[in-house]
Amino acid sequence: MDLYSLWEEIRQSDWLDSKTMTGLREELLRVRAVRQRLSQQEITLQSAVDIVKECETSKFLLNSDMHKSIVDVRDSLLRFTQRLLNLFQKPASYYNLVEIIRDRDDLAALVEGQTLVRYLIGVSAPEDHCITNYAANLTSG
């Protein structure tokens, strides 16, 4: 419903009490509340999400400049929090479980619940391991 058709309904209705007039009053109160929330000094991600929901339920604010600007703010805050999450998130493991247990000769003992001590054979630093493998490939090839 656009504003012109809403105005046509209101123009022909009882000004004091009608369903259309009550709807218009609610819309005006919603617009006022959204403007007040936007004028606050700080907007959190949760308040931005709430304001976007209010704008999407409003007939006047949907797709308005105010709605578009708060959607941009919400999206920027979401991107910022995602970057923070990526900063502190542990990196994914290089190997998956199948690669870890596939070539073990003691797999049957592990399935039965026996614990066996495994020792690291070879170099201790990953960079040395890559250099050793690269050198071995050069000499064997």
Short mmCIF file of N, CA and C in Angstrom, two decimals:
data_model
loop_
_atom_site.label_atom_id
_atom_site.label_comp_id
_atom_site.label_asym_id
_atom_site.label_seq_id
_atom_site.Cartn_x
_atom_site.Cartn_y
_atom_site.Cartn_z
N MET A 1 0.86 -1.17 0.00
CA MET A 1 0.00 0.00 0.00
C MET A 1 0.90 1.23 0.00
N ASP A 2 0.69 2.13 -0.95
CA ASP A 2 1.51 3.33 -1.00
C ASP A 2 0.85 4.46 -0.20
N LEU A 3 1.56 5.54 -0.04
CA LEU A 3 1.09 6.64 0.80
C LEU A 3 -0.16 7.31 0.23
N TYR A 4 -0.25 7.40 -1.10
CA TYR A 4 -1.39 8.06 -1.70
C TYR A 4 -2.69 7.29 -1.42
N SER A 5 -2.65 5.98 -1.58
CA SER A 5 -3.87 5.19 -1.30
C SER A 5 -4.21 5.23 0.18
N LEU A 6 -3.18 5.25 1.04
CA LEU A 6 -3.43 5.38 2.48
C LEU A 6 -4.09 6.72 2.79
N TRP A 7 -3.60 7.78 2.15
CA TRP A 7 -4.19 9.10 2.36
C TRP A 7 -5.64 9.13 1.88
N GLU A 8 -5.93 8.48 0.79
CA GLU A 8 -7.32 8.44 0.29
C GLU A 8 -8.24 7.75 1.28
N GLU A 9 -7.75 6.68 1.91
CA GLU A 9 -8.57 6.00 2.92
C GLU A 9 -8.78 6.89 4.14
N ILE A 10 -7.74 7.57 4.55
CA ILE A 10 -7.85 8.42 5.74
C ILE A 10 -8.75 9.61 5.47
N ARG A 11 -8.66 10.18 4.30
CA ARG A 11 -9.44 11.38 3.97
C ARG A 11 -10.94 11.12 4.06
N GLN A 12 -11.35 9.93 3.77
CA GLN A 12 -12.78 9.62 3.78
C GLN A 12 -13.24 8.98 5.08
N SER A 13 -12.38 8.88 6.07
CA SER A 13 -12.74 8.20 7.31
C SER A 13 -13.01 9.19 8.43
N ASP A 14 -13.51 8.64 9.52
CA ASP A 14 -13.73 9.43 10.72
C ASP A 14 -12.36 9.74 11.33
N TRP A 15 -12.09 11.01 11.56
CA TRP A 15 -10.76 11.43 12.00
C TRP A 15 -10.44 11.01 13.43
N LEU A 16 -11.42 10.82 14.24
CA LEU A 16 -11.14 10.53 15.63
C LEU A 16 -10.84 9.06 15.88
N ASP A 17 -11.61 8.20 15.25
CA ASP A 17 -11.41 6.79 15.54
C ASP A 17 -11.75 5.95 14.31
N SER A 18 -10.74 5.40 13.72
CA SER A 18 -10.93 4.46 12.63
C SER A 18 -9.70 3.56 12.55
N LYS A 19 -9.85 2.45 11.90
CA LYS A 19 -8.75 1.50 11.79
C LYS A 19 -7.58 2.11 11.02
N THR A 20 -7.89 2.84 9.97
CA THR A 20 -6.85 3.44 9.15
C THR A 20 -6.11 4.54 9.90
N MET A 21 -6.86 5.35 10.64
CA MET A 21 -6.23 6.44 11.40
C MET A 21 -5.36 5.87 12.52
N THR A 22 -5.82 4.81 13.15
CA THR A 22 -5.02 4.18 14.19
C THR A 22 -3.73 3.61 13.59
N GLY A 23 -3.83 3.03 12.40
CA GLY A 23 -2.64 2.52 11.71
C GLY A 23 -1.66 3.64 11.38
N LEU A 24 -2.19 4.78 10.96
CA LEU A 24 -1.33 5.92 10.66
C LEU A 24 -0.63 6.42 11.92
N ARG A 25 -1.37 6.50 13.02
CA ARG A 25 -0.76 6.93 14.28
C ARG A 25 0.36 5.97 14.70
N GLU A 26 0.11 4.68 14.56
CA GLU A 26 1.14 3.69 14.91
C GLU A 26 2.38 3.84 14.04
N GLU A 27 2.16 4.10 12.75
CA GLU A 27 3.28 4.31 11.85
C GLU A 27 4.09 5.54 12.24
N LEU A 28 3.39 6.62 12.58
CA LEU A 28 4.09 7.84 12.99
C LEU A 28 4.88 7.62 14.27
N LEU A 29 4.31 6.87 15.21
CA LEU A 29 5.03 6.57 16.45
C LEU A 29 6.25 5.69 16.17
N ARG A 30 6.11 4.76 15.24
CA ARG A 30 7.23 3.89 14.87
C ARG A 30 8.36 4.71 14.24
N VAL A 31 7.99 5.64 13.35
CA VAL A 31 9.00 6.48 12.70
C VAL A 31 9.71 7.34 13.74
N ARG A 32 8.95 7.89 14.68
CA ARG A 32 9.56 8.71 15.73
C ARG A 32 10.52 7.88 16.59
N ALA A 33 10.10 6.68 16.95
CA ALA A 33 10.95 5.82 17.78
C ALA A 33 12.25 5.44 17.05
N VAL A 34 12.13 5.15 15.76
CA VAL A 34 13.32 4.79 14.99
C VAL A 34 14.26 5.99 14.88
N ARG A 35 13.72 7.17 14.64
CA ARG A 35 14.56 8.38 14.56
C ARG A 35 15.27 8.65 15.88
N GLN A 36 14.56 8.45 16.99
CA GLN A 36 15.19 8.67 18.29
C GLN A 36 16.31 7.66 18.53
N ARG A 37 16.08 6.42 18.15
CA ARG A 37 17.12 5.39 18.35
C ARG A 37 18.33 5.66 17.46
N LEU A 38 18.09 6.21 16.27
CA LEU A 38 19.20 6.52 15.37
C LEU A 38 20.01 7.73 15.85
N SER A 39 19.38 8.60 16.60
CA SER A 39 20.08 9.80 17.07
C SER A 39 20.94 9.52 18.30
N GLN A 40 20.90 8.31 18.82
CA GLN A 40 21.75 7.95 19.96
C GLN A 40 23.21 8.02 19.55
N GLN A 41 24.07 8.23 20.53
CA GLN A 41 25.50 8.37 20.27
C GLN A 41 26.11 7.08 19.72
N GLU A 42 25.77 5.95 20.32
CA GLU A 42 26.35 4.68 19.91
C GLU A 42 25.25 3.72 19.46
N ILE A 43 25.55 2.98 18.42
CA ILE A 43 24.62 1.96 17.94
C ILE A 43 25.35 0.63 18.01
N THR A 44 24.79 -0.29 18.77
CA THR A 44 25.37 -1.62 18.86
C THR A 44 24.83 -2.48 17.73
N LEU A 45 25.43 -3.64 17.56
CA LEU A 45 24.96 -4.55 16.51
C LEU A 45 23.52 -4.98 16.78
N GLN A 46 23.21 -5.28 18.04
CA GLN A 46 21.85 -5.71 18.38
C GLN A 46 20.84 -4.59 18.12
N SER A 47 21.18 -3.35 18.49
CA SER A 47 20.24 -2.25 18.24
C SER A 47 20.09 -1.99 16.75
N ALA A 48 21.16 -2.16 15.98
CA ALA A 48 21.06 -2.00 14.52
C ALA A 48 20.14 -3.05 13.92
N VAL A 49 20.25 -4.28 14.40
CA VAL A 49 19.37 -5.36 13.91
C VAL A 49 17.92 -5.05 14.27
N ASP A 50 17.69 -4.57 15.49
CA ASP A 50 16.33 -4.23 15.92
C ASP A 50 15.76 -3.09 15.09
N ILE A 51 16.57 -2.08 14.80
CA ILE A 51 16.09 -0.94 14.01
C ILE A 51 15.77 -1.39 12.58
N VAL A 52 16.59 -2.27 12.03
CA VAL A 52 16.32 -2.78 10.68
C VAL A 52 14.99 -3.53 10.66
N LYS A 53 14.72 -4.32 11.70
CA LYS A 53 13.44 -5.03 11.78
C LYS A 53 12.27 -4.05 11.87
N GLU A 54 12.44 -2.99 12.66
CA GLU A 54 11.39 -1.97 12.77
C GLU A 54 11.14 -1.31 11.41
N CYS A 55 12.21 -1.01 10.70
CA CYS A 55 12.06 -0.38 9.38
C CYS A 55 11.37 -1.32 8.39
N GLU A 56 11.66 -2.60 8.50
CA GLU A 56 11.06 -3.56 7.57
C GLU A 56 9.59 -3.80 7.85
N THR A 57 9.14 -3.54 9.08
CA THR A 57 7.72 -3.69 9.39
C THR A 57 6.94 -2.40 9.13
N SER A 58 7.64 -1.32 8.88
CA SER A 58 6.99 -0.03 8.66
C SER A 58 6.69 0.18 7.18
N LYS A 59 5.54 0.74 6.91
CA LYS A 59 5.18 1.06 5.53
C LYS A 59 5.92 2.30 5.05
N PHE A 60 6.19 3.22 5.95
CA PHE A 60 6.85 4.47 5.58
C PHE A 60 8.37 4.31 5.47
N LEU A 61 8.95 3.51 6.33
CA LEU A 61 10.41 3.42 6.41
C LEU A 61 11.02 2.37 5.50
N LEU A 62 10.23 1.43 5.03
CA LEU A 62 10.76 0.36 4.19
C LEU A 62 11.37 0.95 2.92
N ASN A 63 12.62 0.62 2.66
CA ASN A 63 13.39 1.09 1.49
C ASN A 63 13.61 2.60 1.47
N SER A 64 13.48 3.24 2.61
CA SER A 64 13.77 4.68 2.68
C SER A 64 15.28 4.87 2.84
N ASP A 65 15.72 6.12 2.77
CA ASP A 65 17.15 6.40 2.95
C ASP A 65 17.60 6.01 4.36
N MET A 66 16.72 6.24 5.33
CA MET A 66 17.04 5.88 6.71
C MET A 66 17.22 4.36 6.83
N HIS A 67 16.34 3.61 6.20
CA HIS A 67 16.42 2.15 6.22
C HIS A 67 17.71 1.68 5.54
N LYS A 68 18.03 2.25 4.40
CA LYS A 68 19.24 1.84 3.68
C LYS A 68 20.50 2.16 4.48
N SER A 69 20.50 3.31 5.16
CA SER A 69 21.70 3.67 5.93
C SER A 69 21.88 2.74 7.13
N ILE A 70 20.80 2.38 7.80
CA ILE A 70 20.94 1.49 8.96
C ILE A 70 21.29 0.06 8.52
N VAL A 71 20.84 -0.34 7.34
CA VAL A 71 21.24 -1.65 6.80
C VAL A 71 22.75 -1.64 6.52
N ASP A 72 23.26 -0.52 5.99
CA ASP A 72 24.71 -0.41 5.76
C ASP A 72 25.48 -0.48 7.07
N VAL A 73 24.96 0.19 8.11
CA VAL A 73 25.62 0.16 9.42
C VAL A 73 25.62 -1.26 9.96
N ARG A 74 24.47 -1.95 9.86
CA ARG A 74 24.38 -3.33 10.35
C ARG A 74 25.36 -4.24 9.61
N ASP A 75 25.41 -4.10 8.29
CA ASP A 75 26.32 -4.94 7.50
C ASP A 75 27.78 -4.65 7.84
N SER A 76 28.11 -3.38 8.07
CA SER A 76 29.49 -3.03 8.45
C SER A 76 29.84 -3.63 9.81
N LEU A 77 28.91 -3.57 10.75
CA LEU A 77 29.16 -4.15 12.07
C LEU A 77 29.31 -5.67 11.98
N LEU A 78 28.50 -6.31 11.14
CA LEU A 78 28.62 -7.76 10.96
C LEU A 78 29.96 -8.14 10.34
N ARG A 79 30.42 -7.36 9.35
CA ARG A 79 31.72 -7.63 8.74
C ARG A 79 32.85 -7.44 9.76
N PHE A 80 32.72 -6.39 10.59
CA PHE A 80 33.73 -6.13 11.61
C PHE A 80 33.80 -7.28 12.62
N THR A 81 32.65 -7.73 13.09
CA THR A 81 32.66 -8.83 14.06
C THR A 81 33.16 -10.12 13.42
N GLN A 82 32.90 -10.32 12.14
CA GLN A 82 33.41 -11.51 11.45
C GLN A 82 34.93 -11.45 11.34
N ARG A 83 35.48 -10.25 11.06
CA ARG A 83 36.94 -10.11 11.00
C ARG A 83 37.56 -10.38 12.36
N LEU A 84 36.92 -9.89 13.43
CA LEU A 84 37.42 -10.16 14.78
C LEU A 84 37.38 -11.66 15.09
N LEU A 85 36.29 -12.29 14.69
CA LEU A 85 36.17 -13.74 14.90
C LEU A 85 37.28 -14.48 14.18
N ASN A 86 37.56 -14.07 12.95
CA ASN A 86 38.62 -14.73 12.18
C ASN A 86 39.99 -14.50 12.79
N LEU A 87 40.19 -13.35 13.45
CA LEU A 87 41.47 -13.08 14.09
C LEU A 87 41.76 -14.04 15.23
N PHE A 88 40.74 -14.33 16.03
CA PHE A 88 40.94 -15.11 17.23
C PHE A 88 40.52 -16.57 17.10
N GLN A 89 40.04 -16.95 15.95
CA GLN A 89 39.61 -18.33 15.74
C GLN A 89 40.84 -19.20 15.49
N LYS A 90 40.84 -20.37 16.07
CA LYS A 90 41.96 -21.28 15.86
C LYS A 90 41.96 -21.75 14.41
N PRO A 91 43.14 -21.83 13.82
CA PRO A 91 43.18 -22.30 12.42
C PRO A 91 42.78 -23.77 12.34
N ALA A 92 42.25 -24.12 11.21
CA ALA A 92 41.82 -25.51 11.00
C ALA A 92 43.04 -26.41 10.97
N SER A 93 42.85 -27.62 11.40
CA SER A 93 43.94 -28.59 11.42
C SER A 93 44.37 -28.92 9.99
N TYR A 94 45.64 -29.15 9.83
CA TYR A 94 46.17 -29.46 8.51
C TYR A 94 45.75 -30.85 8.06
N TYR A 95 45.66 -31.76 9.00
CA TYR A 95 45.30 -33.15 8.68
C TYR A 95 43.90 -33.45 9.20
N ASN A 96 43.19 -34.30 8.48
CA ASN A 96 41.91 -34.77 9.02
C ASN A 96 42.13 -36.12 9.70
N LEU A 97 41.12 -36.62 10.36
CA LEU A 97 41.25 -37.84 11.17
C LEU A 97 41.66 -39.05 10.32
N VAL A 98 41.12 -39.16 9.12
CA VAL A 98 41.44 -40.30 8.26
C VAL A 98 42.92 -40.30 7.91
N GLU A 99 43.47 -39.12 7.59
CA GLU A 99 44.89 -39.04 7.25
C GLU A 99 45.78 -39.37 8.44
N ILE A 100 45.31 -39.06 9.64
CA ILE A 100 46.12 -39.32 10.83
C ILE A 100 46.18 -40.81 11.13
N ILE A 101 45.05 -41.52 11.05
CA ILE A 101 45.04 -42.92 11.47
C ILE A 101 45.17 -43.92 10.33
N ARG A 102 45.14 -43.49 9.10
CA ARG A 102 45.12 -44.39 7.95
C ARG A 102 46.35 -45.30 7.89
N ASP A 103 47.51 -44.77 8.05
CA ASP A 103 48.74 -45.55 7.86
C ASP A 103 49.35 -46.05 9.16
N ARG A 104 48.59 -46.03 10.23
CA ARG A 104 49.15 -46.51 11.51
C ARG A 104 49.12 -48.03 11.54
N ASP A 105 50.23 -48.61 11.98
CA ASP A 105 50.30 -50.06 12.08
C ASP A 105 49.67 -50.58 13.37
N ASP A 106 49.39 -49.69 14.31
CA ASP A 106 48.79 -50.10 15.58
C ASP A 106 47.31 -49.74 15.66
N LEU A 107 46.64 -49.66 14.52
CA LEU A 107 45.24 -49.25 14.49
C LEU A 107 44.34 -50.25 15.21
N ALA A 108 44.60 -51.54 15.06
CA ALA A 108 43.78 -52.56 15.74
C ALA A 108 43.90 -52.42 17.25
N ALA A 109 45.10 -52.16 17.74
CA ALA A 109 45.30 -51.98 19.18
C ALA A 109 44.58 -50.73 19.67
N LEU A 110 44.57 -49.68 18.87
CA LEU A 110 43.86 -48.46 19.26
C LEU A 110 42.36 -48.69 19.33
N VAL A 111 41.83 -49.46 18.38
CA VAL A 111 40.39 -49.75 18.37
C VAL A 111 40.01 -50.55 19.59
N GLU A 112 40.89 -51.45 20.02
CA GLU A 112 40.62 -52.26 21.21
C GLU A 112 40.78 -51.46 22.50
N GLY A 113 41.30 -50.25 22.41
CA GLY A 113 41.41 -49.41 23.60
C GLY A 113 42.78 -49.37 24.21
N GLN A 114 43.74 -50.02 23.61
CA GLN A 114 45.10 -49.98 24.14
C GLN A 114 45.75 -48.65 23.75
N THR A 115 46.48 -48.08 24.67
CA THR A 115 47.20 -46.85 24.36
C THR A 115 48.66 -47.17 24.14
N LEU A 116 49.18 -46.70 23.06
CA LEU A 116 50.57 -46.94 22.71
C LEU A 116 51.27 -45.60 22.56
N VAL A 117 52.47 -45.53 23.02
CA VAL A 117 53.24 -44.30 22.92
C VAL A 117 53.83 -44.20 21.52
N ARG A 118 53.66 -43.05 20.90
CA ARG A 118 54.23 -42.79 19.58
C ARG A 118 55.35 -41.78 19.73
N TYR A 119 56.45 -42.00 19.05
CA TYR A 119 57.59 -41.09 19.11
C TYR A 119 57.76 -40.42 17.76
N LEU A 120 58.14 -39.16 17.81
CA LEU A 120 58.41 -38.41 16.59
C LEU A 120 59.77 -38.83 16.06
N ILE A 121 59.78 -39.27 14.84
CA ILE A 121 61.03 -39.70 14.22
C ILE A 121 61.41 -38.66 13.19
N GLY A 122 62.61 -38.21 13.25
CA GLY A 122 63.07 -37.24 12.26
C GLY A 122 63.19 -35.86 12.86
N VAL A 123 62.97 -34.87 12.03
CA VAL A 123 63.17 -33.48 12.44
C VAL A 123 62.01 -33.00 13.30
N SER A 124 62.28 -32.01 14.14
CA SER A 124 61.25 -31.54 15.05
C SER A 124 60.51 -30.31 14.55
N ALA A 125 61.12 -29.51 13.70
CA ALA A 125 60.47 -28.29 13.21
C ALA A 125 59.81 -28.57 11.87
N PRO A 126 58.61 -28.06 11.64
CA PRO A 126 57.92 -28.31 10.36
C PRO A 126 58.70 -27.78 9.16
N GLU A 127 59.40 -26.63 9.35
CA GLU A 127 60.16 -26.10 8.22
C GLU A 127 61.29 -27.04 7.83
N ASP A 128 61.94 -27.65 8.83
CA ASP A 128 63.01 -28.60 8.54
C ASP A 128 62.47 -29.84 7.84
N HIS A 129 61.25 -30.24 8.22
CA HIS A 129 60.62 -31.40 7.59
C HIS A 129 60.41 -31.14 6.10
N CYS A 130 59.94 -29.95 5.75
CA CYS A 130 59.72 -29.61 4.34
C CYS A 130 61.03 -29.58 3.58
N ILE A 131 62.07 -29.00 4.20
CA ILE A 131 63.37 -28.94 3.54
C ILE A 131 63.94 -30.34 3.35
N THR A 132 63.79 -31.19 4.38
CA THR A 132 64.30 -32.56 4.30
C THR A 132 63.59 -33.33 3.19
N ASN A 133 62.25 -33.20 3.12
CA ASN A 133 61.49 -33.90 2.07
C ASN A 133 61.86 -33.37 0.69
N TYR A 134 62.05 -32.06 0.57
CA TYR A 134 62.40 -31.46 -0.72
C TYR A 134 63.79 -31.95 -1.16
N ALA A 135 64.72 -31.98 -0.21
CA ALA A 135 66.07 -32.45 -0.53
C ALA A 135 66.05 -33.93 -0.90
N ALA A 136 65.23 -34.72 -0.20
CA ALA A 136 65.13 -36.15 -0.49
C ALA A 136 64.54 -36.37 -1.88
N ASN A 137 63.57 -35.55 -2.25
CA ASN A 137 62.97 -35.67 -3.58
C ASN A 137 63.96 -35.29 -4.66
N LEU A 138 64.81 -34.30 -4.39
CA LEU A 138 65.80 -33.89 -5.38
C LEU A 138 66.85 -34.98 -5.60
N THR A 139 67.27 -35.61 -4.50
CA THR A 139 68.32 -36.63 -4.63
C THR A 139 67.78 -37.93 -5.22
N SER A 140 66.51 -38.23 -4.94
CA SER A 140 65.96 -39.49 -5.45
C SER A 140 65.48 -39.36 -6.89
N GLY A 141 65.17 -38.17 -7.32
CA GLY A 141 64.59 -37.98 -8.64
C GLY A 141 65.59 -37.70 -9.64
#
